PDB file of N, CA and C in Angstrom:
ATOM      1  N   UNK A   1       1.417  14.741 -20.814  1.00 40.00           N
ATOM      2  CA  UNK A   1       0.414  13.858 -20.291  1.00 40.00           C
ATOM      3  C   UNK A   1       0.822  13.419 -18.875  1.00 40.00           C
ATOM      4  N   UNK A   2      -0.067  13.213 -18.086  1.00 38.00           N
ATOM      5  CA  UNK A   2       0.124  13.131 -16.742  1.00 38.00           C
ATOM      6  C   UNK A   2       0.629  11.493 -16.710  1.00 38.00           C
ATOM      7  N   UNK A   3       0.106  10.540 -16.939  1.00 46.00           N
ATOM      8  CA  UNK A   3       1.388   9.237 -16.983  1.00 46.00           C
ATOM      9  C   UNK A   3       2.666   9.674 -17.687  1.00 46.00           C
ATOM     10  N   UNK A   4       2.904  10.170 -18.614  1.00 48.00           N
ATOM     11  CA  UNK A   4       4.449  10.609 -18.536  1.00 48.00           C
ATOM     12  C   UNK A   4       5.163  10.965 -17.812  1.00 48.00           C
ATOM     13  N   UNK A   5       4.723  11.965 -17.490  1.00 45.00           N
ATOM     14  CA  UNK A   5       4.904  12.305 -16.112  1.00 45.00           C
ATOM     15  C   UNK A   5       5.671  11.646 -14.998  1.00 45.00           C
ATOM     16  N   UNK A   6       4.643  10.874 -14.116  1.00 48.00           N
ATOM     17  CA  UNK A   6       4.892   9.756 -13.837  1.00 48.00           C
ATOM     18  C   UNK A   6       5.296   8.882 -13.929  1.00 48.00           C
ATOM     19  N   UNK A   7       6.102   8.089 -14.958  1.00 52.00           N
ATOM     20  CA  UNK A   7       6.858   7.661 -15.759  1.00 52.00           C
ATOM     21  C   UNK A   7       8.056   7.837 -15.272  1.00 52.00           C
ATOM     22  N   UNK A   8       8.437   9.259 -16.018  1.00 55.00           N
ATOM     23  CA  UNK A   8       9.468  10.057 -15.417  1.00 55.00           C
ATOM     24  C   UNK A   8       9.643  10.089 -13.781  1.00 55.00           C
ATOM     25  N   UNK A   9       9.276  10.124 -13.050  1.00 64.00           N
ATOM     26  CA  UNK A   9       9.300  10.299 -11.630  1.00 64.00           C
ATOM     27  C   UNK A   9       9.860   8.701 -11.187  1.00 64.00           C
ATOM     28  N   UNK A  10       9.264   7.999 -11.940  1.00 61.00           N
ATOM     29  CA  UNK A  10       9.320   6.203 -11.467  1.00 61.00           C
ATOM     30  C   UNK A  10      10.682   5.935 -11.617  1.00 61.00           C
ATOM     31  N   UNK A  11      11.457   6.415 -12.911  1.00 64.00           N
ATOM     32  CA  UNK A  11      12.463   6.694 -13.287  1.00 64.00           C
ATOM     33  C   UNK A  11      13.729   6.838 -12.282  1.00 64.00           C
ATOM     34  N   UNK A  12      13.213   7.992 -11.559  1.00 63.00           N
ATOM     35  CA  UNK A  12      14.399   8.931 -10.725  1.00 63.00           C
ATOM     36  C   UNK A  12      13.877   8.296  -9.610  1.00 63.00           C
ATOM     37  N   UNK A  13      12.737   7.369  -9.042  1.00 64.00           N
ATOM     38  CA  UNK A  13      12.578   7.072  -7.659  1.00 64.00           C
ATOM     39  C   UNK A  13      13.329   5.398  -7.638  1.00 64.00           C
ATOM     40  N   UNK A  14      12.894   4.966  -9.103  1.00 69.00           N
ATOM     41  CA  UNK A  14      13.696   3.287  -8.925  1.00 69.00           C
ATOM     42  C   UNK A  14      15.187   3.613  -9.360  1.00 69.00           C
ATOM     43  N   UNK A  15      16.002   4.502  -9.059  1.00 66.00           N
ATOM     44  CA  UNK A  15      17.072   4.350  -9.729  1.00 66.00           C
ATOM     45  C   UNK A  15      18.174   4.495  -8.592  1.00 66.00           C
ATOM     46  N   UNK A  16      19.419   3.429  -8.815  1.00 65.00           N
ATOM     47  CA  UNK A  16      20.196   2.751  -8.207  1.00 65.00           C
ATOM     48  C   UNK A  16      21.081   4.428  -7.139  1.00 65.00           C
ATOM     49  N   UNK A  17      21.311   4.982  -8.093  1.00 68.00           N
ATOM     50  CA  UNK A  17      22.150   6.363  -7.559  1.00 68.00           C
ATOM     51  C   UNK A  17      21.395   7.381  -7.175  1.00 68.00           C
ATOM     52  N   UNK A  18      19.682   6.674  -7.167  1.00 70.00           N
ATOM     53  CA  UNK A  18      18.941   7.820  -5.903  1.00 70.00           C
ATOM     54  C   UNK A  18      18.351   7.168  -5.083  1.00 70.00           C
ATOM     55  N   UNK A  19      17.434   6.471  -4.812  1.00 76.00           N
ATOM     56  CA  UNK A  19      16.604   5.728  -3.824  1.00 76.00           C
ATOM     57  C   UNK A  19      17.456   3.918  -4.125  1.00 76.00           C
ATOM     58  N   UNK A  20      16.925   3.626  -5.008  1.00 83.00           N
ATOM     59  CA  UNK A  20      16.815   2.426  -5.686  1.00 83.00           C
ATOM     60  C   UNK A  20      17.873   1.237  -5.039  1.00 83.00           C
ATOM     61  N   UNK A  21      17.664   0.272  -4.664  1.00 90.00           N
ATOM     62  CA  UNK A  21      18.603  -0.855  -4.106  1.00 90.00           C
ATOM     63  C   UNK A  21      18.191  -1.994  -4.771  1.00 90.00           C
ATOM     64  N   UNK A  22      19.111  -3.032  -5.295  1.00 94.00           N
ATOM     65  CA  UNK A  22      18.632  -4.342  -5.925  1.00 94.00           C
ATOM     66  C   UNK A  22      18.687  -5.240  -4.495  1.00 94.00           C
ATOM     67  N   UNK A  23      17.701  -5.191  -4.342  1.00 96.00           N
ATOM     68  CA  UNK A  23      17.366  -7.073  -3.690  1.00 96.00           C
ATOM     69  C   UNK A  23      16.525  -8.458  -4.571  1.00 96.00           C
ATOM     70  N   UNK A  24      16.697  -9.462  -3.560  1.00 97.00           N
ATOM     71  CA  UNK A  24      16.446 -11.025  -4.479  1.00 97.00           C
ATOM     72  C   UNK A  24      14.945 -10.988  -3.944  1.00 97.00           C
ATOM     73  N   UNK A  25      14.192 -10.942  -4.732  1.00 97.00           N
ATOM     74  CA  UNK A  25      12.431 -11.147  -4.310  1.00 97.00           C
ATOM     75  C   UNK A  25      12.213 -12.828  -5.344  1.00 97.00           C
ATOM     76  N   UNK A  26      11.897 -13.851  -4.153  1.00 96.00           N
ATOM     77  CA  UNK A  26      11.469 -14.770  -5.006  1.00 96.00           C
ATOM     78  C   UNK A  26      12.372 -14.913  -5.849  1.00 96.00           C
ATOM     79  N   UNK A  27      13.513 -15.332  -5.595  1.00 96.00           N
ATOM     80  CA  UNK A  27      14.816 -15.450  -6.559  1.00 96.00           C
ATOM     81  C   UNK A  27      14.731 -14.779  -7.692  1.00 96.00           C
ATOM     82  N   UNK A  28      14.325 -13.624  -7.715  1.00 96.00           N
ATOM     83  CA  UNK A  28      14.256 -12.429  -9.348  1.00 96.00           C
ATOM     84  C   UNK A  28      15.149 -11.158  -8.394  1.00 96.00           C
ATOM     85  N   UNK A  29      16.481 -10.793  -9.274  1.00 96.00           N
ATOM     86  CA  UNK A  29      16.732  -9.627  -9.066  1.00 96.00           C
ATOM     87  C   UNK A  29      16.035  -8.568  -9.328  1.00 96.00           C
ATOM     88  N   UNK A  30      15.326  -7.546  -8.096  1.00 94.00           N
ATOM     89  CA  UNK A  30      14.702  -6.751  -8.399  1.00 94.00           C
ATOM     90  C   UNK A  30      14.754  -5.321  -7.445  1.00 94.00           C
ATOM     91  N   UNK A  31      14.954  -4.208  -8.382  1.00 92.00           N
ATOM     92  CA  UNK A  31      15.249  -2.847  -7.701  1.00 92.00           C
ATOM     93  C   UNK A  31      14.002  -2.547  -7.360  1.00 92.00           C
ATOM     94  N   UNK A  32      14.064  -2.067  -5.642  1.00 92.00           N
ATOM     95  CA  UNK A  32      13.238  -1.688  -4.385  1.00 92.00           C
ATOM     96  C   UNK A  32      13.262  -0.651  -4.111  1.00 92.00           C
ATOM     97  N   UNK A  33      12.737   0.073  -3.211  1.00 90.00           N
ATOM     98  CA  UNK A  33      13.198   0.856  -2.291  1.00 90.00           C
ATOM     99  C   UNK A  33      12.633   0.870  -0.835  1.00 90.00           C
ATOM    100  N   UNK A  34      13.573   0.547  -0.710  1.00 90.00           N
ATOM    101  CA  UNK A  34      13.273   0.048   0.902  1.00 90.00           C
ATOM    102  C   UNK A  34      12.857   1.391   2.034  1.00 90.00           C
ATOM    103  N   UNK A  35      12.107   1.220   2.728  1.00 84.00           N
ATOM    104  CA  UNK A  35      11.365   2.805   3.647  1.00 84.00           C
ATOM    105  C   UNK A  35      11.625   2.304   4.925  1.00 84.00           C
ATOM    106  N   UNK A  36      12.716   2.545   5.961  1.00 76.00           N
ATOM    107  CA  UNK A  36      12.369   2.098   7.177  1.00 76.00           C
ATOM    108  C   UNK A  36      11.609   2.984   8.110  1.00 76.00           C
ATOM    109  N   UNK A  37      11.866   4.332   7.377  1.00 69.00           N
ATOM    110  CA  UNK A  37      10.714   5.485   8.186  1.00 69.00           C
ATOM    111  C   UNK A  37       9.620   5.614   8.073  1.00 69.00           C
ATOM    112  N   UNK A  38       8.754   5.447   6.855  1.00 68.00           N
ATOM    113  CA  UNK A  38       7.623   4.995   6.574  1.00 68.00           C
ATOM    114  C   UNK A  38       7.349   3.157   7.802  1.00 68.00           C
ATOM    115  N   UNK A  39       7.987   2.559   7.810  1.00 66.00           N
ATOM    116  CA  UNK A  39       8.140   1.150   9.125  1.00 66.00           C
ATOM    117  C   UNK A  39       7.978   1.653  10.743  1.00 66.00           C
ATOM    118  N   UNK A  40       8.607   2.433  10.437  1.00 64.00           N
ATOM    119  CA  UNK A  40       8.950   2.949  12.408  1.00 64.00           C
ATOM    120  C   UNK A  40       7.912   3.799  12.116  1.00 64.00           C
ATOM    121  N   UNK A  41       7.131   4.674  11.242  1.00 63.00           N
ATOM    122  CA  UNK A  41       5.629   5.592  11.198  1.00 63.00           C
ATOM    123  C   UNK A  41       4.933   4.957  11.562  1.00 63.00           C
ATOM    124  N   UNK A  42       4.817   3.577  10.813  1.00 59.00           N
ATOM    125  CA  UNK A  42       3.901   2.875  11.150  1.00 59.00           C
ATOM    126  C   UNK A  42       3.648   2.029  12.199  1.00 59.00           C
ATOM    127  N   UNK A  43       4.351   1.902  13.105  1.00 56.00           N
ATOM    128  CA  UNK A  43       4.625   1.078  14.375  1.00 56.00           C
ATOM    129  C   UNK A  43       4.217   1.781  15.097  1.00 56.00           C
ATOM    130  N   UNK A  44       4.940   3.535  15.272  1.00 45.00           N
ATOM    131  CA  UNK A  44       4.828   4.069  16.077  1.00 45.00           C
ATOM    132  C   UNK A  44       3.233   4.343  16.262  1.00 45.00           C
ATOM    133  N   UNK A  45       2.005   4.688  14.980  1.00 49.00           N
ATOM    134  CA  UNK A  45       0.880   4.715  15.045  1.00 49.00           C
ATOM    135  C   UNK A  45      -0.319   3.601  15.472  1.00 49.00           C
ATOM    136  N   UNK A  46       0.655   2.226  15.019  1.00 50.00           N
ATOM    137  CA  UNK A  46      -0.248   0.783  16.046  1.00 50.00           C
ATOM    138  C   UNK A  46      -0.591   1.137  17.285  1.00 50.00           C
ATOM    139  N   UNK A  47      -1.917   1.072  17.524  1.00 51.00           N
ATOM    140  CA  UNK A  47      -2.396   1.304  18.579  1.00 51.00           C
ATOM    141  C   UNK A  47      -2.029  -0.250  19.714  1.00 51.00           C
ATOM    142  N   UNK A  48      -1.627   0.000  21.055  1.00 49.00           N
ATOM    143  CA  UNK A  48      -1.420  -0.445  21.957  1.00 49.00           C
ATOM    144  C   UNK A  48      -0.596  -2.001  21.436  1.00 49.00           C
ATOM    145  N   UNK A  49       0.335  -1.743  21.011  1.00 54.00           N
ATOM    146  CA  UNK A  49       1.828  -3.088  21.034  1.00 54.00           C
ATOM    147  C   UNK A  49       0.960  -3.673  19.707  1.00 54.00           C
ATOM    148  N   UNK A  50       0.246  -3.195  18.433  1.00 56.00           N
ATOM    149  CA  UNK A  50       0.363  -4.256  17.375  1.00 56.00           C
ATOM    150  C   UNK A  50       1.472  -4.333  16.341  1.00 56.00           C
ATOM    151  N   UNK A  51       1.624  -5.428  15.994  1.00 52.00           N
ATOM    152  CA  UNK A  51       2.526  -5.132  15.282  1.00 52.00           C
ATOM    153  C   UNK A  51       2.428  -5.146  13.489  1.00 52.00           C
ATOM    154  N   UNK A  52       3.430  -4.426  13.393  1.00 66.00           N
ATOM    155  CA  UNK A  52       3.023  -4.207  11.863  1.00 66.00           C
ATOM    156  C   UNK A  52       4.244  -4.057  11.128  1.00 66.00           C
ATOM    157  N   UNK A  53       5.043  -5.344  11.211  1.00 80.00           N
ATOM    158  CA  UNK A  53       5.904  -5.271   9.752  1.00 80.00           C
ATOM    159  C   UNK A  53       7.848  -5.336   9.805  1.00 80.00           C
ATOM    160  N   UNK A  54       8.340  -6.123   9.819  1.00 86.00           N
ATOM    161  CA  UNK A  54       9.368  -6.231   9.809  1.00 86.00           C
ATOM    162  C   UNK A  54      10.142  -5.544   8.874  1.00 86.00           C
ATOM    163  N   UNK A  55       9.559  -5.485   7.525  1.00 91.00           N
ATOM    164  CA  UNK A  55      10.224  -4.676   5.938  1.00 91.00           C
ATOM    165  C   UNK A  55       9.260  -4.050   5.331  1.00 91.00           C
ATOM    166  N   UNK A  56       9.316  -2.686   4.883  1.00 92.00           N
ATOM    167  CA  UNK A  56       8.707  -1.989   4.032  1.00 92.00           C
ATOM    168  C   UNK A  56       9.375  -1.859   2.568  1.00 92.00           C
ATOM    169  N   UNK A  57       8.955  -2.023   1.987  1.00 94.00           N
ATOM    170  CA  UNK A  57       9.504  -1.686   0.105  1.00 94.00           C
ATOM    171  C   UNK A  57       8.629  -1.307  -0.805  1.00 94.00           C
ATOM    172  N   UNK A  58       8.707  -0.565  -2.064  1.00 93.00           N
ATOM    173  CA  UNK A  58       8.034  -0.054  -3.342  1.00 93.00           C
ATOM    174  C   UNK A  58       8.796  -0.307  -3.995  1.00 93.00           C
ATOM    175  N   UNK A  59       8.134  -1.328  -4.845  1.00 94.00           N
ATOM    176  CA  UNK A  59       8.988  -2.215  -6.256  1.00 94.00           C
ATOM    177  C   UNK A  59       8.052  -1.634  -7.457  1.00 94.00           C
ATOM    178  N   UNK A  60       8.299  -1.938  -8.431  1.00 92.00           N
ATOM    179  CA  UNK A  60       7.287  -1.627  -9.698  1.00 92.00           C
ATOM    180  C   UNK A  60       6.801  -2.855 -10.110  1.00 92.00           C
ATOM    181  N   UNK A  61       5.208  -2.275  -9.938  1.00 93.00           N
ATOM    182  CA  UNK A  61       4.857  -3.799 -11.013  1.00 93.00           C
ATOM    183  C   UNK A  61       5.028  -4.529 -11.823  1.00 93.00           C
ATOM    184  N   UNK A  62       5.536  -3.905 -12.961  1.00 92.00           N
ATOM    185  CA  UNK A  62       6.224  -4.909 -13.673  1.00 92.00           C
ATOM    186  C   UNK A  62       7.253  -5.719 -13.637  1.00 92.00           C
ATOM    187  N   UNK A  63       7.760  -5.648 -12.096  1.00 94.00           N
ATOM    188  CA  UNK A  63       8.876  -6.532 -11.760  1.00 94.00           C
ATOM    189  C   UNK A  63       7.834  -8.248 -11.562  1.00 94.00           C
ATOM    190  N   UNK A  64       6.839  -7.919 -11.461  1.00 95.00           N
ATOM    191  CA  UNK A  64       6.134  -8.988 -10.389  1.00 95.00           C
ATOM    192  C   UNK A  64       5.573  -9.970 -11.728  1.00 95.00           C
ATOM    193  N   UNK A  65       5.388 -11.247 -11.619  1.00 92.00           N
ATOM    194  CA  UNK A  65       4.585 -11.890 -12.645  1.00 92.00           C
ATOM    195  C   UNK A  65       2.779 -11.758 -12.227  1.00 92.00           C
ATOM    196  N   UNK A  66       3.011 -12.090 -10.643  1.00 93.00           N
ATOM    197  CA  UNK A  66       1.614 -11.717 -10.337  1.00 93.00           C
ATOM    198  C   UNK A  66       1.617 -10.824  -9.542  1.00 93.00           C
ATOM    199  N   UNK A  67       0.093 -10.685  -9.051  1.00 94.00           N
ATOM    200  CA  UNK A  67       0.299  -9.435  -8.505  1.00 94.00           C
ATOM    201  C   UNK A  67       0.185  -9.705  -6.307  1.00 94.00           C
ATOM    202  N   UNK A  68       1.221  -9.175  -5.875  1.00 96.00           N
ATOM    203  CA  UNK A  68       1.060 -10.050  -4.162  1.00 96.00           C
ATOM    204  C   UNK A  68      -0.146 -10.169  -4.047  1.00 96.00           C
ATOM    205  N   UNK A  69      -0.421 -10.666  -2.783  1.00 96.00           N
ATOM    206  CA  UNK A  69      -1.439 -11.021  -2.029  1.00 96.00           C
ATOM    207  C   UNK A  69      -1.209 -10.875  -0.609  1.00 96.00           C
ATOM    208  N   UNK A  70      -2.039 -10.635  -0.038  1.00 94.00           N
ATOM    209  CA  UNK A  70      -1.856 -10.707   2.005  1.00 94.00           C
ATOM    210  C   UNK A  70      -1.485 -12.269   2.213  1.00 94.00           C
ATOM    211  N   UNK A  71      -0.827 -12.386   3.463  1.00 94.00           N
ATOM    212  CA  UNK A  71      -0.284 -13.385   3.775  1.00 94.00           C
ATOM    213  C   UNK A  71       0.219 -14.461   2.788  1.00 94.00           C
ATOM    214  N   UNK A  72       0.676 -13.951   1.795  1.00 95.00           N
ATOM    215  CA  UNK A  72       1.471 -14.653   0.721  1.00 95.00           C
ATOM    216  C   UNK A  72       2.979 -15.034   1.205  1.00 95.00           C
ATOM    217  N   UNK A  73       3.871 -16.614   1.291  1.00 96.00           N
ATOM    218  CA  UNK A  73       4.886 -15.830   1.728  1.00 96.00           C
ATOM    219  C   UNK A  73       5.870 -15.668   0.662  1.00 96.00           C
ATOM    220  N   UNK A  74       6.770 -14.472   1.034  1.00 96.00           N
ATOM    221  CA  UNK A  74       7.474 -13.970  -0.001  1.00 96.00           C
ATOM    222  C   UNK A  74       9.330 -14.633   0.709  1.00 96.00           C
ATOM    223  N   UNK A  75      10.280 -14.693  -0.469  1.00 96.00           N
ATOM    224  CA  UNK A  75      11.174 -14.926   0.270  1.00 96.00           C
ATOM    225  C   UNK A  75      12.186 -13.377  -0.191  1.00 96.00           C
ATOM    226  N   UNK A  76      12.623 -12.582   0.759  1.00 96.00           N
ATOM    227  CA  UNK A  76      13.386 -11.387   0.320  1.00 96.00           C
ATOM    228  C   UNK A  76      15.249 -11.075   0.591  1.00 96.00           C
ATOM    229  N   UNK A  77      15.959 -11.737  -0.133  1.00 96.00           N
ATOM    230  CA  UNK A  77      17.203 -12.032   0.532  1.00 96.00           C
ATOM    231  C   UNK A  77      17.944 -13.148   1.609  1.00 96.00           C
ATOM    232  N   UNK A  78      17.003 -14.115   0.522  1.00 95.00           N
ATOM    233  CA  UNK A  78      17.052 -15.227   1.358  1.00 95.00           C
ATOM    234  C   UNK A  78      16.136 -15.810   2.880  1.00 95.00           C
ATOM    235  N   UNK A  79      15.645 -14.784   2.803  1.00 95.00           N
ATOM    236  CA  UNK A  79      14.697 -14.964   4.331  1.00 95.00           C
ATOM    237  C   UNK A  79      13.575 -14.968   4.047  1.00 95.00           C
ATOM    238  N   UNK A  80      12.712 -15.586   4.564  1.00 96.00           N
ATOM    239  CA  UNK A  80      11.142 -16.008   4.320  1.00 96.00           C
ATOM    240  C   UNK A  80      10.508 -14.938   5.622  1.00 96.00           C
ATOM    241  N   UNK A  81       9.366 -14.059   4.372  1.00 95.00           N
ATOM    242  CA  UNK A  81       8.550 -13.143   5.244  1.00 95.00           C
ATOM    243  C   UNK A  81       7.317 -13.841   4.607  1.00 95.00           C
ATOM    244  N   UNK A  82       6.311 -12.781   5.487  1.00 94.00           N
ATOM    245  CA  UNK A  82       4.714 -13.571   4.809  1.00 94.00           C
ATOM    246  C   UNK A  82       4.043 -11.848   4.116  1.00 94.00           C
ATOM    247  N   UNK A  83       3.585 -11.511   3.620  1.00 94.00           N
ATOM    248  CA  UNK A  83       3.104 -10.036   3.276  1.00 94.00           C
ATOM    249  C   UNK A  83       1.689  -9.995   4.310  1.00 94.00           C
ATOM    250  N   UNK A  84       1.826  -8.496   4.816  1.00 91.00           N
ATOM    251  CA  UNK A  84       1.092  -8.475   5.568  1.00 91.00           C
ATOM    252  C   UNK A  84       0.190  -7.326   5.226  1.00 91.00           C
ATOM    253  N   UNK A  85       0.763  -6.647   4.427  1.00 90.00           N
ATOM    254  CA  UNK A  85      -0.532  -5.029   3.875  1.00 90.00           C
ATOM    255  C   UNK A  85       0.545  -4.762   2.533  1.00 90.00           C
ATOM    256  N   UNK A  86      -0.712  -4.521   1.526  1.00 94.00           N
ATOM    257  CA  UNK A  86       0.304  -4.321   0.184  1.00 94.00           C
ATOM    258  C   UNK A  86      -0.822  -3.197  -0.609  1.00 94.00           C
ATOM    259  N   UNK A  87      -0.079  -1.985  -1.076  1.00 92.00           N
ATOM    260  CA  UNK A  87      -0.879  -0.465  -1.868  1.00 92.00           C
ATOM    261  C   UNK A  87      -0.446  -0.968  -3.179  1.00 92.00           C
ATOM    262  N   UNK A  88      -1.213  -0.093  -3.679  1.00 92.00           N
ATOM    263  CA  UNK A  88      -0.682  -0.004  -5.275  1.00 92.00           C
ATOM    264  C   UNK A  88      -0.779   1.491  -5.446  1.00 92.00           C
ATOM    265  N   UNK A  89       0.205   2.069  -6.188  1.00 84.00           N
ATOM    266  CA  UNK A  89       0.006   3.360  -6.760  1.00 84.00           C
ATOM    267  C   UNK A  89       0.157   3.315  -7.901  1.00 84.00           C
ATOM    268  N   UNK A  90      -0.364   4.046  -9.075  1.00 81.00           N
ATOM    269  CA  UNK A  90       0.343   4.213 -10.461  1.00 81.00           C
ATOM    270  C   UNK A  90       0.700   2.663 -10.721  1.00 81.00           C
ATOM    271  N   UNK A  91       1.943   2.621 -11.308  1.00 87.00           N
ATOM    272  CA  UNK A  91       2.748   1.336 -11.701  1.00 87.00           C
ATOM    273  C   UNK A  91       3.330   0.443 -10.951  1.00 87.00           C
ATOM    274  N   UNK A  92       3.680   0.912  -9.225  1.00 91.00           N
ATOM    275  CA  UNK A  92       4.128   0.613  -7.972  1.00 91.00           C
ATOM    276  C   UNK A  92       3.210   0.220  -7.098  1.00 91.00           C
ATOM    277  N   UNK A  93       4.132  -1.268  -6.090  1.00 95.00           N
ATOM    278  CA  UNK A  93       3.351  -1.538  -4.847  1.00 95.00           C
ATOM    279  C   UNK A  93       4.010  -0.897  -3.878  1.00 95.00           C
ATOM    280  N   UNK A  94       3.743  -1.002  -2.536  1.00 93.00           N
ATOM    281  CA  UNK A  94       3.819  -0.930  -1.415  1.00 93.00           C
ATOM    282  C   UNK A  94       3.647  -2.162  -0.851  1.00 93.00           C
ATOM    283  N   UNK A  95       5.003  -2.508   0.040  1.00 94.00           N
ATOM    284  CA  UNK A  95       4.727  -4.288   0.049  1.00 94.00           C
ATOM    285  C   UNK A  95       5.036  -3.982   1.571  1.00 94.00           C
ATOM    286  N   UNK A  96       4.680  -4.690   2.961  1.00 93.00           N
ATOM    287  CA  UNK A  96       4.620  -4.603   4.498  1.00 93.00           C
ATOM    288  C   UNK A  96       5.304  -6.177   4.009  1.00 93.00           C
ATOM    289  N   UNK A  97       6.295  -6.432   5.305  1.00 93.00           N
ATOM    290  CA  UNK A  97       6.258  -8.298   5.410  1.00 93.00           C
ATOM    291  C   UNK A  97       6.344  -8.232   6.710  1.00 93.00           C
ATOM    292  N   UNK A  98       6.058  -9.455   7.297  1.00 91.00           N
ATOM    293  CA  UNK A  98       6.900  -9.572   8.785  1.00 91.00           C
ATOM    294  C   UNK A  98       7.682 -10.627   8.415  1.00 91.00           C
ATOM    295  N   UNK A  99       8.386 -11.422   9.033  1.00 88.00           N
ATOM    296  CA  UNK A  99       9.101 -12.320   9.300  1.00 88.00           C
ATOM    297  C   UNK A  99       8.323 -13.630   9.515  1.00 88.00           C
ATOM    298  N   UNK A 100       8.385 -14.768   8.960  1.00 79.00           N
ATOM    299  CA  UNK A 100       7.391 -15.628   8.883  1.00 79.00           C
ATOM    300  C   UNK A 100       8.025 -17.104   9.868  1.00 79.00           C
ATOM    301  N   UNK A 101       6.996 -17.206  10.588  1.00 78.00           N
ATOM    302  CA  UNK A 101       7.066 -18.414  11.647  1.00 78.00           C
ATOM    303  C   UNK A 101       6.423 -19.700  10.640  1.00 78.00           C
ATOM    304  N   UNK A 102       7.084 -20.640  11.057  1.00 64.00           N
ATOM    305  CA  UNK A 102       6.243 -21.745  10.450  1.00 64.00           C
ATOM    306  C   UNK A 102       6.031 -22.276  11.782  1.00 64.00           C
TER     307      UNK A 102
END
């Protein structure tokens, strides 16, 4: 079945000895994977100096109680970002932050 599948893949992409890194989201230990090339893709494609994103990561949903929101702020290793563009695939987000000014 094709979610098995997938399943399986989520497996080998959240896992510590292939992609996978634990960071503190909202004081919950939770395995990420952090994309800085997918970050610098996306910068490099902002048209004329916008900006777009201090941290890129794909966590699994079921890490989350709810589900983000845009300009939510998140705190990620102690540092306060605000979310600025968030995907969902399958069981996984795609979370953008910048760095949040008060």
């Amino acid at each position: 079945m094709l979610k098995d599948y997938f399943a399986s893949d989520m497996k080998t992409f959240f896992n510590v000895g292939e992609f996978g890194e634990m960071h503190n989201i909202d004081g919950k230990d939770i395995l990420v994977v952090m994309d800085s090339d997918m970050l610098k893709s996306n910068k490099i494609k902002a048209a004329s100096g916008t900006y777009l994103g201090d941290v890129l990561f794909y966590a699994q949903k079921s890490d989350f109680l709810e589900t983000p929101v845009i300009e939510q702020r998140m705190e990620l290793d102690g540092e306060i970002y605000r979310t600025i563009d968030i995907g969902e695939d399958n069981e996984m987000y795609k979370i953008t932050l910048e760095a949040f000014m008060s």
